Coordinates of C-alpha atoms in Angstrom, one line a residue:
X24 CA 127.9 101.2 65.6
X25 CA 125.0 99.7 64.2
X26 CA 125.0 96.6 62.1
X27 CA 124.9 97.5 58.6
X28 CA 126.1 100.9 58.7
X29 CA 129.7 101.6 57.1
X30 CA 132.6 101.7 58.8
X31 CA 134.5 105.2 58.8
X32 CA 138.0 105.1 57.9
X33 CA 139.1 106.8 61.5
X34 CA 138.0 103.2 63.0
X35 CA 140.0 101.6 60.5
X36 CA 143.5 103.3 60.9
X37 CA 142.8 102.5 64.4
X38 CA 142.6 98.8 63.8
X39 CA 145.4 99.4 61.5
X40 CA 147.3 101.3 64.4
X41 CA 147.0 98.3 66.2
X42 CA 148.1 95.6 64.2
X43 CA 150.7 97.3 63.2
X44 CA 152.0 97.4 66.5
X45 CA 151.8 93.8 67.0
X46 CA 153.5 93.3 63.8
X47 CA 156.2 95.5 64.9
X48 CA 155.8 97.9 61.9
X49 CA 155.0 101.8 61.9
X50 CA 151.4 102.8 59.9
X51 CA 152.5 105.8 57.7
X52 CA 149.2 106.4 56.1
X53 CA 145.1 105.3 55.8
X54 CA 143.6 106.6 52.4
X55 CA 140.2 106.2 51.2
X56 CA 140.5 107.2 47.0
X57 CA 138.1 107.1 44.7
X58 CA 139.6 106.5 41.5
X59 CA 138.2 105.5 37.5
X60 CA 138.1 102.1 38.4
X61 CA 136.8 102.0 42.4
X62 CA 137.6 103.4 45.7
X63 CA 140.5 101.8 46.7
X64 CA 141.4 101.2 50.4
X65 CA 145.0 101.8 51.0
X66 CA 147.4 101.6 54.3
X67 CA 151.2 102.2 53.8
X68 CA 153.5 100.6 56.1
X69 CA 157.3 100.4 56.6
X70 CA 159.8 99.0 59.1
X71 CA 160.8 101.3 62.1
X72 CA 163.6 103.7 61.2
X73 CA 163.2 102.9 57.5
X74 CA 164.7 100.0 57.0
X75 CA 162.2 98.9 54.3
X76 CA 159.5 96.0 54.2
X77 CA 159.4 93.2 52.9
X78 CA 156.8 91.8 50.5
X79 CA 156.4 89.0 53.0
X80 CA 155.5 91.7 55.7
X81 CA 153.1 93.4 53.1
X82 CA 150.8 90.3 52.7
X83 CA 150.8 89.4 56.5
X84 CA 149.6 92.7 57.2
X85 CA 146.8 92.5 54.4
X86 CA 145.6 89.3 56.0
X87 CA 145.4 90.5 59.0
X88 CA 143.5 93.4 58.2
X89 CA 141.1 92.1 55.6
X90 CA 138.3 90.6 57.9
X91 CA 138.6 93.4 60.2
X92 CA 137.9 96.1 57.7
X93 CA 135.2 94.2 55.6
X94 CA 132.4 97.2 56.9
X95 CA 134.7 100.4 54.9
X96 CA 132.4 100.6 51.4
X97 CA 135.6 100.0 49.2
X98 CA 136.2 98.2 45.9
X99 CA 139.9 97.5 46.4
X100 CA 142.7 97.2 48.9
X101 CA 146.3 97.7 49.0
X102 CA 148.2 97.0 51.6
X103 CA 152.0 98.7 50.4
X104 CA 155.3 100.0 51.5
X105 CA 155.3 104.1 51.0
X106 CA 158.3 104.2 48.7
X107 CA 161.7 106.1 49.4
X108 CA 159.8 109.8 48.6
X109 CA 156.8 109.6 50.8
X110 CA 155.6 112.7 52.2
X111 CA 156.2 113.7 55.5
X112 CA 153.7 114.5 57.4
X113 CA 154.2 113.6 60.9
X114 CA 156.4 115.1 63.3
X115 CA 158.5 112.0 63.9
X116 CA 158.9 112.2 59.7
X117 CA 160.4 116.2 60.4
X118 CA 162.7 114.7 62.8
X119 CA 163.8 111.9 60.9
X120 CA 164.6 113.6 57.8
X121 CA 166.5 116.5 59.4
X122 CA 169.2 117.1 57.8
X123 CA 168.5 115.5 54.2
X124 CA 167.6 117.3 51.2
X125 CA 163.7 117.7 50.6
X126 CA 161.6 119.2 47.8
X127 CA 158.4 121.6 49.1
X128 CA 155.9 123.0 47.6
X129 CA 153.0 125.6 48.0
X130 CA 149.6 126.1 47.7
X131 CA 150.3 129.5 46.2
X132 CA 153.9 131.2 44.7
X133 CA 156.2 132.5 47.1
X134 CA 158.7 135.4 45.8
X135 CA 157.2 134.2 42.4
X136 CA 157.6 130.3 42.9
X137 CA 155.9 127.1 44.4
X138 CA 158.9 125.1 44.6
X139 CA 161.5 124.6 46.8
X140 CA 164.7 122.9 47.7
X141 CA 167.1 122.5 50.2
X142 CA 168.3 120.7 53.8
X143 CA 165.4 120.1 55.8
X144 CA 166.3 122.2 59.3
X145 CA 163.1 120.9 60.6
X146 CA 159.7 122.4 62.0
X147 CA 159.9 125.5 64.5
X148 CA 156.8 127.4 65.6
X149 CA 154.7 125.1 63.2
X150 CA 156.6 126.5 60.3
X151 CA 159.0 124.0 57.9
X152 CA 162.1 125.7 57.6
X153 CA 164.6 124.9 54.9
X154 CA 168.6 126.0 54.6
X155 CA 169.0 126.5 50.7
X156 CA 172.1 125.8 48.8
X157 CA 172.9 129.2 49.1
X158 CA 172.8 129.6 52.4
X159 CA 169.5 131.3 53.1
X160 CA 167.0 129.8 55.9
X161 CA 163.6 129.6 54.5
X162 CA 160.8 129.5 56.5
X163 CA 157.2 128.3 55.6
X164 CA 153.8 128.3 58.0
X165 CA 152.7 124.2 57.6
X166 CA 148.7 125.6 57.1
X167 CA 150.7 127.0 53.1
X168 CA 152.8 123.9 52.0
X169 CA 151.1 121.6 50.0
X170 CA 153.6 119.0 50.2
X171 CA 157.1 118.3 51.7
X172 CA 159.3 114.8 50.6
X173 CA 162.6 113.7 50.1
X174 CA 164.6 114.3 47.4
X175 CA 166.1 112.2 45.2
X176 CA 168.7 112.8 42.7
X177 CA 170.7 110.1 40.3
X178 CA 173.5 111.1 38.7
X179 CA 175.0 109.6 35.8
X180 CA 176.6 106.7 37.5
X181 CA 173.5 106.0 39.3
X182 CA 171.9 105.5 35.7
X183 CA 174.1 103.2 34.1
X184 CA 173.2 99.5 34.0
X185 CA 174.6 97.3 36.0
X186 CA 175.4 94.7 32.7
X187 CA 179.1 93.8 32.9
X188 CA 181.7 95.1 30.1
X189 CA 182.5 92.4 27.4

C-alpha cells in the first residue's frame, strides 16, 4: 500500500480478526458509517458462545486496535459489544440460534407482509427457514431477507421494578 493512501476497511477487519483472536474474543462486525456528526469506525465483539463482554474487554480491544487502524479516514471509533438482538449474519450465528425465536424481514411483502416470526429451523439450500407458531415451515431465499435477529419479548413480570414492597 502506499504511504498516505487510506486504509480500506477489508484490511482493518483483518487486523481486527486478528486481535481478536489473541484476545480470545469472536469479531461479529466491521462498519464504516457515515452519520450527521462523522464517519464512525465501529467493530462489535462478544465472548465465544455469548457469554457477554465485559467493559474491561471493550477498552483492551480499542487500545489494541487504535494505532493499527490510524490510516481508515474516520472521525470516530467504537469499539462495543453487539447487544442481545444482533443480526445474524454468519452461518455459525444460524447455527447458534437454532431453535430460538427470531424476527425476519423482507426487502419486499410476502403473501402481503414483510415481517415474520417464529423458531429459527436454520438455513437449507441458502434459504432461512422458520416453523411458525402455527405450525407452518416458512422458507425464505437469503439474497430477499433484509434482516434476521433474535426476538425478544418481556412480559409483565419482566417489566416490573425490582424496588422491594414497603
Amino acid at each position: 500500500m502506499l504511504p498516505g493512501k487510506a486504509m480500506p476497511v477489508k484490511e482493518a477487519r483483518e487486523i481486527a480478526e486478528r486481535i481478536a483472536a489473541e484476545m480470545q474474543v469472536e469479531l461479529v462486525d466491521v462498519e464504516l458509517v457515515k452519520e450527521p456528526a462523522g464517519h464512525f469506525l465501529r467493530f462489535y465483539i462478544e465472548k465465544p458462545e455469548g457469554e457477554g463482554i465485559a467493559l474491561d474487554d471493550l477498552e483492551a480491544f480499542h487500545r489494541r486496535i487504535l494505532p493499527l487502524v490510524e490510516r481508515v479516514e474516520y472521525d470516530y471509533m467504537e469499539v462495543s459489544s453487539p447487544g442481545a438482538d444482533r443480526p445474524l449474519k454468519t452461518e455459525r450465528d444460524f447455527e447458534r440460534a437454532r431453535g430460538t425465536t427470531v424476527e425476519l424481514k423482507t426487502y419486499r411483502a410476502v403473501n402481503g407482509a414483510k415481517r415474520f416470526s417464529g423458531a429459527l429451523a436454520g438455513l437449507e439450500e441458502d434459504c432461512v427457514v422458520l416453523e411458525t407458531a402455527a405450525g407452518e415451515t416458512l422458507r425464505f431465499p437469503r439474497r430477499d431477507v433484509a434482516v434476521v435477529r433474535p426476538l425478544i419479548e418481556f412480559d409483565e413480570e419482566d417489566l416490573q421494578d425490582d424496588v422491594p414492597a414497603q
